[in-house]
mmCIF file of C-alpha atoms and ligand atoms in Angstrom:
data_model
loop_
_atom_site.group_PDB
_atom_site.id
_atom_site.type_symbol
_atom_site.label_atom_id
_atom_site.label_comp_id
_atom_site.label_asym_id
_atom_site.label_seq_id
_atom_site.Cartn_x
_atom_site.Cartn_y
_atom_site.Cartn_z
ATOM 1 C CA MET A 1 26.988 2.365 -2.455
ATOM 2 C CA GLU A 2 24.931 4.489 -4.978
ATOM 3 C CA GLU A 3 25.307 1.775 -7.599
ATOM 4 C CA HIS A 4 24.143 -1.020 -5.650
ATOM 5 C CA LEU A 5 21.676 0.852 -3.429
ATOM 6 C CA ARG A 6 19.063 1.499 -6.364
ATOM 7 C CA PHE A 7 16.039 2.650 -4.312
ATOM 8 C CA ALA A 8 13.015 2.564 -5.243
ATOM 9 C CA THR A 9 8.943 4.054 -3.966
ATOM 10 C CA ALA A 10 5.996 1.738 -4.090
ATOM 11 C CA TYR A 11 3.341 4.391 -5.209
ATOM 12 C CA TRP A 12 0.598 1.590 -3.971
ATOM 13 C CA HIS A 13 1.435 1.413 -0.477
ATOM 14 C CA SER A 14 3.071 5.194 -0.196
ATOM 15 C CA PHE A 15 0.135 6.822 -1.752
ATOM 16 C CA CYS A 16 -2.733 4.404 -2.169
ATOM 17 C CA ALA A 17 -2.814 2.514 1.078
ATOM 18 C CA ASP A 18 -4.845 4.084 3.554
ATOM 19 C CA GLY A 19 -4.566 1.678 6.995
ATOM 20 C CA THR A 20 -7.565 -0.211 6.115
ATOM 21 C CA ASP A 21 -7.706 -3.477 7.409
ATOM 22 C CA PRO A 22 -10.410 -6.387 7.537
ATOM 23 C CA PHE A 23 -11.092 -4.850 10.839
ATOM 24 C CA GLY A 24 -11.285 -0.958 10.313
ATOM 25 C CA SER A 25 -11.852 1.540 8.132
ATOM 26 C CA ALA A 26 -9.048 4.177 6.925
ATOM 27 C CA THR A 27 -6.727 5.740 9.660
ATOM 28 C CA MET A 28 -4.250 7.848 7.431
ATOM 29 C CA ASP A 29 -5.368 11.115 5.726
ATOM 30 C CA PHE A 30 -3.578 12.066 2.473
ATOM 31 C CA PRO A 31 -4.145 16.053 1.903
ATOM 32 C CA PHE A 32 -3.826 16.109 -1.803
ATOM 33 C CA ARG A 33 -6.889 13.889 -2.114
ATOM 34 C CA LYS A 34 -9.063 15.362 -4.248
ATOM 35 C CA SER A 35 -12.908 13.916 -5.037
ATOM 36 C CA ASP A 36 -12.579 14.080 -8.968
ATOM 37 C CA ALA A 37 -10.708 10.233 -9.803
ATOM 38 C CA TYR A 38 -8.465 12.489 -12.553
ATOM 39 C CA ALA A 39 -8.065 15.548 -10.609
ATOM 40 C CA ASN A 40 -6.959 12.761 -7.780
ATOM 41 C CA ALA A 41 -4.430 11.083 -9.925
ATOM 42 C CA ILE A 42 -2.786 14.082 -10.664
ATOM 43 C CA ALA A 43 -2.652 15.495 -7.381
ATOM 44 C CA LYS A 44 -1.008 12.013 -6.138
ATOM 45 C CA ALA A 45 1.589 11.995 -8.943
ATOM 46 C CA ASP A 46 2.772 15.728 -7.764
ATOM 47 C CA ALA A 47 2.601 13.969 -4.008
ATOM 48 C CA ALA A 48 4.592 10.960 -5.199
ATOM 49 C CA PHE A 49 7.343 13.107 -7.467
ATOM 50 C CA GLU A 50 7.725 15.755 -4.502
ATOM 51 C CA PHE A 51 8.053 12.759 -1.869
ATOM 52 C CA PHE A 52 10.395 10.681 -4.316
ATOM 53 C CA THR A 53 12.479 14.350 -4.572
ATOM 54 C CA LYS A 54 12.557 14.888 -0.934
ATOM 55 C CA LEU A 55 13.617 11.578 -0.171
ATOM 56 C CA GLY A 56 16.198 11.154 -2.921
ATOM 57 C CA THR A 57 14.854 7.141 -3.811
ATOM 58 C CA PRO A 58 16.142 7.735 -7.707
ATOM 59 C CA TYR A 59 13.362 4.917 -9.052
ATOM 60 C CA TYR A 60 9.854 4.076 -8.450
ATOM 61 C CA CYS A 61 7.568 1.262 -8.858
ATOM 62 C CA PHE A 62 3.641 1.224 -9.754
ATOM 63 C CA HIS A 63 0.102 -0.550 -10.836
ATOM 64 C CA ASP A 64 -1.572 0.777 -13.923
ATOM 65 C CA VAL A 65 -4.330 1.860 -11.359
ATOM 66 C CA ASP A 66 -2.566 2.700 -8.523
ATOM 67 C CA ALA A 67 -1.549 5.461 -10.504
ATOM 68 C CA SER A 68 -4.673 6.082 -12.775
ATOM 69 C CA PRO A 69 -8.281 5.658 -12.285
ATOM 70 C CA ASN A 70 -9.356 2.004 -13.431
ATOM 71 C CA SER A 71 -12.950 2.046 -15.121
ATOM 72 C CA GLU A 72 -15.500 -0.779 -16.428
ATOM 73 C CA ASP A 73 -14.738 0.414 -19.928
ATOM 74 C CA PRO A 74 -11.895 -0.146 -21.234
ATOM 75 C CA SER A 75 -11.320 1.950 -23.581
ATOM 76 C CA VAL A 76 -11.786 4.762 -20.565
ATOM 77 C CA TYR A 77 -9.028 3.422 -18.608
ATOM 78 C CA GLU A 78 -6.772 3.000 -21.851
ATOM 79 C CA LYS A 79 -7.265 6.424 -22.735
ATOM 80 C CA THR A 80 -7.004 7.851 -19.260
ATOM 81 C CA LEU A 81 -3.808 5.695 -18.391
ATOM 82 C CA GLY A 82 -2.498 7.142 -21.502
ATOM 83 C CA LYS A 83 -2.932 10.581 -20.417
ATOM 84 C CA VAL A 84 -1.796 9.972 -16.727
ATOM 85 C CA SER A 85 1.297 8.390 -17.988
ATOM 86 C CA ASP A 86 1.592 11.664 -20.188
ATOM 87 C CA GLU A 87 1.543 13.488 -16.956
ATOM 88 C CA LEU A 88 4.452 10.718 -15.585
ATOM 89 C CA LEU A 89 6.832 11.003 -18.037
ATOM 90 C CA ALA A 90 6.588 15.309 -17.613
ATOM 91 C CA ARG A 91 7.492 14.828 -13.632
ATOM 92 C CA GLN A 92 10.065 12.310 -14.460
ATOM 93 C CA LYS A 93 12.203 14.393 -16.711
ATOM 94 C CA ALA A 94 11.475 17.727 -14.432
ATOM 95 C CA SER A 95 13.119 15.565 -11.607
ATOM 96 C CA GLY A 96 15.525 13.127 -12.970
ATOM 97 C CA ILE A 97 13.193 10.009 -10.839
ATOM 98 C CA LYS A 98 13.039 6.983 -13.428
ATOM 99 C CA LEU A 99 11.140 4.118 -13.441
ATOM 100 C CA LEU A 100 12.057 0.842 -12.048
ATOM 101 C CA TRP A 101 9.060 -1.190 -13.274
ATOM 102 C CA ASN A 102 5.615 -1.021 -13.454
ATOM 103 C CA THR A 103 2.485 -3.808 -13.595
ATOM 104 C CA ALA A 104 -0.789 -4.225 -14.211
ATOM 105 C CA ASN A 105 -3.260 -4.646 -11.148
ATOM 106 C CA VAL A 106 -5.172 -7.983 -12.570
ATOM 107 C CA PHE A 107 -6.359 -9.320 -9.345
ATOM 108 C CA THR A 108 -8.384 -6.480 -7.375
ATOM 109 C CA HIS A 109 -11.390 -5.966 -9.757
ATOM 110 C CA PRO A 110 -13.721 -8.485 -9.237
ATOM 111 C CA PHE A 111 -13.953 -10.188 -12.125
ATOM 112 C CA TYR A 112 -10.588 -11.654 -11.601
ATOM 113 C CA MET A 113 -11.597 -13.909 -8.532
ATOM 114 C CA ASN A 114 -10.442 -16.911 -10.276
ATOM 115 C CA GLY A 115 -7.325 -15.574 -11.899
ATOM 116 C CA ALA A 116 -6.152 -13.519 -14.815
ATOM 117 C CA ALA A 117 -4.024 -15.289 -17.291
ATOM 118 C CA THR A 118 -5.400 -18.610 -15.655
ATOM 119 C CA ASN A 119 -8.767 -17.923 -15.520
ATOM 120 C CA PRO A 120 -10.963 -20.686 -16.427
ATOM 121 C CA ASP A 121 -12.933 -18.104 -18.833
ATOM 122 C CA PHE A 122 -11.395 -16.700 -21.680
ATOM 123 C CA ASN A 123 -12.948 -13.580 -21.729
ATOM 124 C CA VAL A 124 -11.298 -12.653 -18.477
ATOM 125 C CA VAL A 125 -7.596 -13.749 -19.777
ATOM 126 C CA ALA A 126 -8.678 -11.628 -22.878
ATOM 127 C CA ARG A 127 -9.616 -8.760 -20.551
ATOM 128 C CA ALA A 128 -6.218 -8.973 -18.534
ATOM 129 C CA ALA A 129 -4.272 -8.835 -21.741
ATOM 130 C CA VAL A 130 -5.994 -5.199 -21.764
ATOM 131 C CA GLN A 131 -4.275 -4.191 -18.743
ATOM 132 C CA VAL A 132 -0.736 -5.771 -19.716
ATOM 133 C CA LYS A 133 -0.597 -4.732 -23.419
ATOM 134 C CA ASN A 134 -1.323 -0.745 -22.017
ATOM 135 C CA SER A 135 1.017 -1.380 -18.908
ATOM 136 C CA LEU A 136 3.745 -2.504 -21.601
ATOM 137 C CA ASP A 137 3.146 0.455 -23.688
ATOM 138 C CA VAL A 138 3.400 2.702 -20.707
ATOM 139 C CA ASN A 139 6.577 1.021 -19.605
ATOM 140 C CA VAL A 140 8.111 1.614 -23.218
ATOM 141 C CA LYS A 141 6.944 5.206 -23.098
ATOM 142 C CA LEU A 142 8.655 5.988 -19.444
ATOM 143 C CA GLY A 143 11.557 4.254 -20.366
ATOM 144 C CA GLY A 144 11.080 1.399 -17.951
ATOM 145 C CA GLN A 145 14.202 -0.911 -16.476
ATOM 146 C CA ASN A 146 11.974 -3.563 -15.861
ATOM 147 C CA TYR A 147 8.190 -5.091 -16.227
ATOM 148 C CA VAL A 148 6.694 -7.076 -13.139
ATOM 149 C CA PHE A 149 4.126 -9.967 -13.257
ATOM 150 C CA TRP A 150 3.282 -10.756 -10.066
ATOM 151 C CA GLY A 151 0.538 -13.609 -10.034
ATOM 152 C CA GLY A 152 -1.642 -12.557 -7.465
ATOM 153 C CA ARG A 153 -4.768 -14.885 -8.050
ATOM 154 C CA GLU A 154 -2.943 -17.184 -10.534
ATOM 155 C CA GLY A 155 -3.354 -20.053 -8.628
ATOM 156 C CA TYR A 156 -6.575 -22.007 -7.320
ATOM 157 C CA MET A 157 -8.397 -22.696 -4.058
ATOM 158 C CA SER A 158 -9.628 -26.287 -4.590
ATOM 159 C CA LEU A 159 -8.632 -29.017 -7.204
ATOM 160 C CA LEU A 160 -12.621 -29.828 -7.002
ATOM 161 C CA ASN A 161 -13.107 -27.172 -9.602
ATOM 162 C CA THR A 162 -9.565 -26.853 -11.159
ATOM 163 C CA ASP A 163 -7.584 -27.946 -14.341
ATOM 164 C CA MET A 164 -4.203 -27.104 -13.113
ATOM 165 C CA LYS A 165 -1.899 -28.416 -15.867
ATOM 166 C CA ARG A 166 -4.451 -26.045 -18.243
ATOM 167 C CA GLU A 167 -4.150 -23.207 -16.420
ATOM 168 C CA GLN A 168 -0.401 -23.470 -16.093
ATOM 169 C CA GLU A 169 -0.319 -24.162 -19.729
ATOM 170 C CA HIS A 170 -2.454 -20.556 -20.113
ATOM 171 C CA LEU A 171 -0.103 -18.837 -17.855
ATOM 172 C CA ALA A 172 2.587 -19.769 -19.685
ATOM 173 C CA ARG A 173 0.863 -19.069 -23.238
ATOM 174 C CA PHE A 174 0.187 -15.826 -21.605
ATOM 175 C CA LEU A 175 3.483 -14.682 -20.869
ATOM 176 C CA THR A 176 4.987 -15.761 -24.261
ATOM 177 C CA MET A 177 2.514 -13.670 -25.949
ATOM 178 C CA ALA A 178 2.900 -10.672 -23.754
ATOM 179 C CA ARG A 179 6.930 -10.955 -24.136
ATOM 180 C CA ASP A 180 6.899 -10.842 -27.916
ATOM 181 C CA TYR A 181 4.385 -8.342 -27.851
ATOM 182 C CA GLY A 182 6.963 -6.218 -25.185
ATOM 183 C CA ARG A 183 9.923 -6.880 -27.687
ATOM 184 C CA SER A 184 7.893 -6.024 -30.294
ATOM 185 C CA ILE A 185 7.399 -2.480 -28.891
ATOM 186 C CA GLY A 186 10.932 -1.974 -28.249
ATOM 187 C CA PHE A 187 11.028 -2.812 -24.600
ATOM 188 C CA THR A 188 14.658 -3.947 -23.785
ATOM 189 C CA GLY A 189 14.280 -4.575 -20.223
ATOM 190 C CA THR A 190 13.901 -7.630 -18.093
ATOM 191 C CA PHE A 191 10.433 -9.000 -17.459
ATOM 192 C CA LEU A 192 10.257 -10.298 -13.942
ATOM 193 C CA ILE A 193 8.005 -12.981 -12.175
ATOM 194 C CA GLU A 194 7.651 -12.180 -8.533
ATOM 195 C CA PRO A 195 6.989 -15.540 -6.411
ATOM 196 C CA LYS A 196 4.384 -15.491 -3.507
ATOM 197 C CA PRO A 197 3.228 -18.877 -2.116
ATOM 198 C CA MET A 198 0.109 -18.143 -0.556
ATOM 199 C CA GLU A 199 -2.356 -14.962 -0.278
ATOM 200 C CA PRO A 200 -4.518 -13.871 -1.909
ATOM 201 C CA SER A 201 -4.787 -17.600 -3.487
ATOM 202 C CA LYS A 202 -4.693 -20.571 -1.229
ATOM 203 C CA HIS A 203 -1.916 -22.366 -4.217
ATOM 204 C CA GLN A 204 -0.059 -20.035 -6.219
ATOM 205 C CA TYR A 205 1.688 -21.318 -9.439
ATOM 206 C CA ASP A 206 4.888 -18.774 -8.147
ATOM 207 C CA TYR A 207 5.401 -20.519 -5.153
ATOM 208 C CA ASP A 208 9.107 -19.797 -4.733
ATOM 209 C CA ALA A 209 12.032 -19.279 -6.728
ATOM 210 C CA ALA A 210 13.057 -22.397 -7.783
ATOM 211 C CA THR A 211 9.584 -23.212 -8.771
ATOM 212 C CA THR A 212 9.328 -19.938 -10.374
ATOM 213 C CA ILE A 213 12.522 -20.874 -12.343
ATOM 214 C CA GLY A 214 11.706 -24.609 -12.993
ATOM 215 C CA PHE A 215 8.489 -22.364 -14.889
ATOM 216 C CA LEU A 216 10.542 -20.598 -16.654
ATOM 217 C CA LYS A 217 12.700 -23.123 -17.969
ATOM 218 C CA ASN A 218 10.282 -25.711 -18.670
ATOM 219 C CA TRP A 219 8.670 -23.368 -20.924
ATOM 220 C CA GLY A 220 11.748 -21.457 -22.578
ATOM 221 C CA LEU A 221 11.398 -18.358 -20.856
ATOM 222 C CA ASP A 222 14.158 -17.827 -19.145
ATOM 223 C CA LYS A 223 16.042 -15.785 -21.417
ATOM 224 C CA ASP A 224 13.828 -12.862 -21.066
ATOM 225 C CA PHE A 225 12.351 -13.743 -17.495
ATOM 226 C CA LYS A 226 13.908 -13.224 -14.071
ATOM 227 C CA CYS A 227 12.963 -13.111 -10.324
ATOM 228 C CA ASN A 228 11.934 -10.158 -8.615
ATOM 229 C CA ILE A 229 12.285 -11.336 -4.770
ATOM 230 C CA GLU A 230 10.321 -10.026 -2.219
ATOM 231 C CA ALA A 231 11.902 -10.861 1.146
ATOM 232 C CA ASN A 232 8.137 -11.134 3.369
ATOM 233 C CA HIS A 233 7.174 -13.582 0.092
ATOM 234 C CA ALA A 234 10.063 -15.816 0.878
ATOM 235 C CA SER A 235 9.559 -16.190 4.581
ATOM 236 C CA LEU A 236 5.824 -17.263 3.586
ATOM 237 C CA ALA A 237 7.240 -19.510 1.686
ATOM 238 C CA GLY A 238 9.122 -21.179 4.132
ATOM 239 C CA HIS A 239 12.671 -19.980 2.837
ATOM 240 C CA THR A 240 14.872 -17.059 4.452
ATOM 241 C CA PHE A 241 15.378 -14.170 2.019
ATOM 242 C CA ASP A 242 18.842 -14.916 1.282
ATOM 243 C CA HIS A 243 17.871 -18.087 0.243
ATOM 244 C CA ASP A 244 15.355 -17.552 -2.540
ATOM 245 C CA LEU A 245 18.030 -14.699 -3.856
ATOM 246 C CA GLN A 246 20.731 -17.517 -3.861
ATOM 247 C CA VAL A 247 18.455 -19.630 -5.758
ATOM 248 C CA CYS A 248 18.052 -16.701 -8.405
ATOM 249 C CA ALA A 249 21.842 -16.033 -8.288
ATOM 250 C CA ASP A 250 22.773 -19.744 -9.129
ATOM 251 C CA ASN A 251 20.244 -19.652 -12.001
ATOM 252 C CA GLY A 252 21.396 -15.957 -13.165
ATOM 253 C CA MET A 253 18.085 -15.452 -12.642
ATOM 254 C CA LEU A 254 18.236 -12.489 -10.105
ATOM 255 C CA GLY A 255 16.502 -9.653 -11.416
ATOM 256 C CA SER A 256 15.223 -7.473 -9.076
ATOM 257 C CA VAL A 257 14.301 -7.139 -5.320
ATOM 258 C CA ASP A 258 10.988 -6.363 -2.946
ATOM 259 C CA ALA A 259 12.887 -4.849 0.170
ATOM 260 C CA ASN A 260 10.923 -5.437 2.853
ATOM 261 C CA GLN A 261 10.006 -7.683 5.897
ATOM 262 C CA GLY A 262 7.565 -9.741 7.308
ATOM 263 C CA ASP A 263 6.587 -10.636 10.979
ATOM 264 C CA SER A 264 8.489 -14.026 12.476
ATOM 265 C CA ILE A 265 5.493 -15.168 14.682
ATOM 266 C CA ASN A 266 2.471 -14.543 12.170
ATOM 267 C CA GLY A 267 2.124 -15.976 8.717
ATOM 268 C CA TRP A 268 0.683 -13.108 6.269
ATOM 269 C CA ASP A 269 2.243 -10.485 4.259
ATOM 270 C CA THR A 270 2.960 -7.781 6.396
ATOM 271 C CA ASP A 271 5.123 -5.858 4.169
ATOM 272 C CA GLU A 272 7.118 -3.827 6.489
ATOM 273 C CA PHE A 273 10.085 -1.039 6.378
ATOM 274 C CA PRO A 274 13.338 -3.785 6.515
ATOM 275 C CA THR A 275 15.114 -2.902 9.747
ATOM 276 C CA ASP A 276 16.691 -6.327 10.331
ATOM 277 C CA VAL A 277 20.243 -5.849 9.538
ATOM 278 C CA TYR A 278 20.890 -9.306 9.574
ATOM 279 C CA SER A 279 18.685 -10.023 6.816
ATOM 280 C CA THR A 280 19.832 -7.307 4.847
ATOM 281 C CA THR A 281 23.341 -8.121 5.392
ATOM 282 C CA LEU A 282 22.820 -11.690 4.254
ATOM 283 C CA ALA A 283 20.866 -10.048 1.182
ATOM 284 C CA MET A 284 23.709 -7.828 0.316
ATOM 285 C CA LEU A 285 26.305 -10.626 0.624
ATOM 286 C CA VAL A 286 23.970 -12.485 -2.005
ATOM 287 C CA ILE A 287 23.521 -9.345 -4.198
ATOM 288 C CA LEU A 288 27.143 -8.434 -3.835
ATOM 289 C CA ARG A 289 28.493 -12.027 -4.798
ATOM 290 C CA ASN A 290 26.153 -11.983 -7.481
ATOM 291 C CA GLY A 291 27.778 -8.840 -9.214
ATOM 292 C CA GLY A 292 24.909 -6.752 -8.225
ATOM 293 C CA LEU A 293 21.426 -6.228 -9.579
ATOM 294 C CA GLY A 294 22.260 -5.386 -12.784
ATOM 295 C CA ASN A 295 19.306 -2.786 -14.103
ATOM 296 C CA GLY A 296 17.059 -4.092 -11.114
ATOM 297 C CA GLY A 297 16.851 -2.464 -7.653
ATOM 298 C CA LEU A 298 15.438 -2.502 -4.215
ATOM 299 C CA ASN A 299 11.682 -1.311 -4.166
ATOM 300 C CA PHE A 300 10.007 -0.936 -0.717
ATOM 301 C CA ASP A 301 7.355 -2.671 -1.265
ATOM 302 C CA ALA A 302 6.335 -1.611 2.337
ATOM 303 C CA LYS A 303 3.939 0.400 4.178
ATOM 304 C CA ARG A 304 3.432 2.283 7.557
ATOM 305 C CA ARG A 305 1.718 0.512 10.136
ATOM 306 C CA ARG A 306 -1.709 1.249 10.663
ATOM 307 C CA ASN A 307 -1.483 3.149 13.489
ATOM 308 C CA SER A 308 1.661 5.077 12.414
ATOM 309 C CA THR A 309 -0.298 8.347 11.311
ATOM 310 C CA ASP A 310 1.774 11.347 10.775
ATOM 311 C CA LEU A 311 2.712 11.888 7.566
ATOM 312 C CA GLU A 312 6.423 12.268 8.549
ATOM 313 C CA ASP A 313 6.071 8.321 9.440
ATOM 314 C CA LEU A 314 6.044 7.328 5.497
ATOM 315 C CA PHE A 315 10.118 9.129 5.392
ATOM 316 C CA ILE A 316 11.155 7.447 8.163
ATOM 317 C CA GLY A 317 9.708 3.974 7.411
ATOM 318 C CA HIS A 318 12.240 4.726 4.128
ATOM 319 C CA ILE A 319 15.169 6.158 5.645
ATOM 320 C CA GLY A 320 15.522 3.070 8.338
ATOM 321 C CA GLY A 321 15.105 0.707 5.482
ATOM 322 C CA MET A 322 17.722 2.569 3.372
ATOM 323 C CA ASP A 323 19.873 2.588 6.145
ATOM 324 C CA SER A 324 19.270 -0.709 6.784
ATOM 325 C CA PHE A 325 20.168 -2.110 3.419
ATOM 326 C CA ALA A 326 23.459 0.543 3.595
ATOM 327 C CA LEU A 327 24.839 -1.095 6.719
ATOM 328 C CA GLY A 328 24.304 -4.538 5.126
ATOM 329 C CA LEU A 329 26.156 -3.852 2.171
ATOM 330 C CA GLU A 330 28.899 -1.965 3.621
ATOM 331 C CA VAL A 331 29.164 -5.010 6.375
ATOM 332 C CA ALA A 332 28.800 -7.882 3.367
ATOM 333 C CA ASN A 333 31.831 -5.797 1.596
ATOM 334 C CA ASN A 334 33.770 -5.669 4.409
ATOM 335 C CA ILE A 335 32.995 -9.690 4.762
ATOM 336 C CA ILE A 336 33.716 -10.092 0.934
ATOM 337 C CA GLU A 337 36.952 -8.057 1.438
ATOM 338 C CA GLU A 338 38.174 -10.283 4.123
ATOM 339 C CA GLY A 339 37.002 -13.567 2.785
ATOM 340 C CA LEU A 340 37.045 -15.390 5.811
ATOM 341 C CA PHE A 341 33.622 -17.319 5.044
ATOM 342 C CA ASP A 342 34.358 -17.707 1.544
ATOM 343 C CA SER A 343 37.596 -19.475 2.569
ATOM 344 C CA PHE A 344 35.974 -21.729 5.337
ATOM 345 C CA VAL A 345 33.478 -22.870 2.398
ATOM 346 C CA LYS A 346 36.059 -23.238 0.332
ATOM 347 C CA GLU A 347 37.797 -25.409 2.818
ATOM 348 C CA ARG A 348 34.856 -27.294 3.340
ATOM 349 C CA TYR A 349 33.975 -28.742 -0.072
ATOM 350 C CA ALA A 350 38.430 -29.040 -0.751
ATOM 351 C CA SER A 351 37.988 -32.971 -1.507
ATOM 352 C CA PHE A 352 36.221 -32.119 -4.379
ATOM 353 C CA ASP A 353 39.093 -29.622 -5.901
ATOM 354 C CA THR A 354 41.887 -32.339 -6.466
ATOM 355 C CA GLY A 355 42.141 -36.341 -7.150
ATOM 356 C CA ASP A 356 38.871 -38.220 -7.166
ATOM 357 C CA GLY A 357 36.378 -35.619 -6.004
ATOM 358 C CA LYS A 358 37.555 -33.276 -8.990
ATOM 359 C CA LYS A 359 36.944 -36.206 -11.469
ATOM 360 C CA PHE A 360 33.551 -36.889 -9.879
ATOM 361 C CA GLU A 361 32.291 -33.140 -9.832
ATOM 362 C CA ALA A 362 33.855 -33.253 -13.930
ATOM 363 C CA GLY A 363 31.551 -35.768 -14.463
ATOM 364 C CA SER A 364 34.643 -38.418 -15.577
ATOM 365 C CA MET A 365 33.432 -41.380 -12.952
ATOM 366 C CA ASP A 366 31.304 -43.733 -13.282
ATOM 367 C CA PHE A 367 28.994 -44.837 -10.737
ATOM 368 C CA ALA A 368 30.419 -48.426 -10.023
ATOM 369 C CA THR A 369 34.106 -46.740 -9.812
ATOM 370 C CA LEU A 370 32.829 -43.942 -6.758
ATOM 371 C CA ALA A 371 31.011 -47.218 -5.021
ATOM 372 C CA ALA A 372 34.209 -49.325 -5.099
ATOM 373 C CA LEU A 373 35.972 -46.234 -3.996
ATOM 374 C CA GLY A 374 33.346 -45.757 -1.090
ATOM 375 C CA LYS A 375 34.730 -49.250 0.010
ATOM 376 C CA THR A 376 38.158 -47.862 0.730
ATOM 377 C CA VAL A 377 38.000 -44.596 2.244
ATOM 378 C CA GLN A 378 38.484 -43.170 5.801
ATOM 379 C CA ILE A 379 35.676 -40.814 6.549
ATOM 380 C CA GLU A 380 36.769 -37.805 9.391
ATOM 381 C CA LYS A 381 34.403 -36.140 11.383
ATOM 382 C CA ARG A 382 34.686 -32.400 10.117
ATOM 383 C CA SER A 383 32.463 -29.286 12.300
ATOM 384 C CA GLY A 384 30.428 -27.249 10.262
ATOM 385 C CA LYS A 385 31.143 -24.764 12.735
ATOM 386 C CA GLN A 386 27.630 -22.777 12.818
ATOM 387 C CA GLU A 387 28.111 -21.170 16.198
ATOM 388 C CA TYR A 388 31.634 -20.244 15.676
ATOM 389 C CA LEU A 389 30.212 -18.481 11.970
ATOM 390 C CA ASN A 390 27.121 -17.059 13.795
ATOM 391 C CA ASN A 391 29.735 -15.114 16.068
ATOM 392 C CA LEU A 392 31.906 -14.309 13.584
ATOM 393 C CA LEU A 393 28.996 -12.578 11.753
ATOM 394 C CA ASN A 394 28.160 -10.836 14.912
ATOM 395 C CA SER A 395 31.750 -9.633 15.087
ATOM 396 C CA TYR A 396 31.352 -7.932 11.474
ATOM 397 C CA LEU A 397 28.081 -6.533 12.471
ATOM 398 C CA PHE A 398 28.450 -5.296 16.092
ATOM 399 C CA GLY A 399 32.321 -5.423 16.271
HETATM 400 C C1 LIG B 401 1.952 -8.704 -3.331
HETATM 401 C C2 LIG B 401 2.808 -8.369 -4.154
HETATM 402 C C3 LIG B 401 2.656 -7.167 -5.089
HETATM 403 C C4 LIG B 401 3.561 -7.249 -6.356
HETATM 404 C C5 LIG B 401 3.028 -6.448 -7.455
HETATM 405 O O1 LIG B 401 1.871 -8.937 -2.159
HETATM 406 O O2 LIG B 401 3.726 -7.856 -3.420
HETATM 407 O O3 LIG B 401 2.386 -5.539 -4.620
HETATM 408 O O4 LIG B 401 4.762 -6.559 -6.028
HETATM 409 O O5 LIG B 401 2.058 -6.651 -8.243
HETATM 410 CA CA1 LIG B 402 6.140 -7.113 -3.875
HETATM 411 CA CA1 LIG B 403 4.571 -8.295 -0.027
#
């Protein structure tokens, strides 16, 4: 279980987000907070590593500016991040906690309002490279296992002011250059793209797993990049979590997971701690059949609700998330060991295992032959047994 459940805590939700939403100010207190930005970063690192250690999550993830204060002056930004990352390294060594991935926040600052790598202004593209280069340097320093690109504003709001083709070419160029730089400084881990269909951009270029994989293959990036699939982003794209995981697994591109859940009755990114054991079971089925996540993990990209204001709520959220995935793993393992679903699916496609079906699948039949056969076949009605299979899944979950 320990090998499969490589849990990570997200710095941004756990130690930065204070409950602020578009309708109200902060509700959560962080007792470690200091008024000086650098002193605050160090106190935050102490609190974060204390939390990881008490909770027992072996990995963490962060954006550059979650951990280190941003600055209008890129040299100050760079120098500060260098110092803060030394502090993080010392805490990693002391605690044994490792970096699952880091990333650059190239979406919050106002100059990223029209995107980073896809910005219509070259100067902004170059400014984004400062953060991504520094984040890659930090990754190598901290022994990161993966590096994430989430295209927050890599998309557009209106075609009336957008050259979509050119923006996508710029995104591919930027990712290729970053990949080459990362490899040149010794990054041996996996580059990850995290798909999301909307919010903050209306149209985002990395809409879902299928779109992202098509983009990566189109630009020859599929050997170095895989996907980081977030449950809540899959549901915003109109998919289930396990659907997007399966799309990645089928393409050999399942890299890592942002383990959270959305709300079924609204249409935005609520980043809730995962408690839906149907969803975690179906996810772990895909992950186990994939042979695990390799150097990926399960990052709790999840936050307390705005009114969950006790410090212990942060522990409770993570503990429930871990338990939900642990239960999902146990149930998925039982399902795979007993093989009932697998044999049902195998039997459903059995007509392709022998004879003409086998020839069709192997590509050794032409279309006219297929059509000629179609005139002679007898078609039998066969139930897909959806209700039976749903009940079977319930019997695994609840006895
Ligand atoms: C936002 C994303 C973001 C990525 C990392 O919706 O989930 O937090 O995981 O930039
Ligand atoms: Ca995420
Ligand atoms: Ca999210």
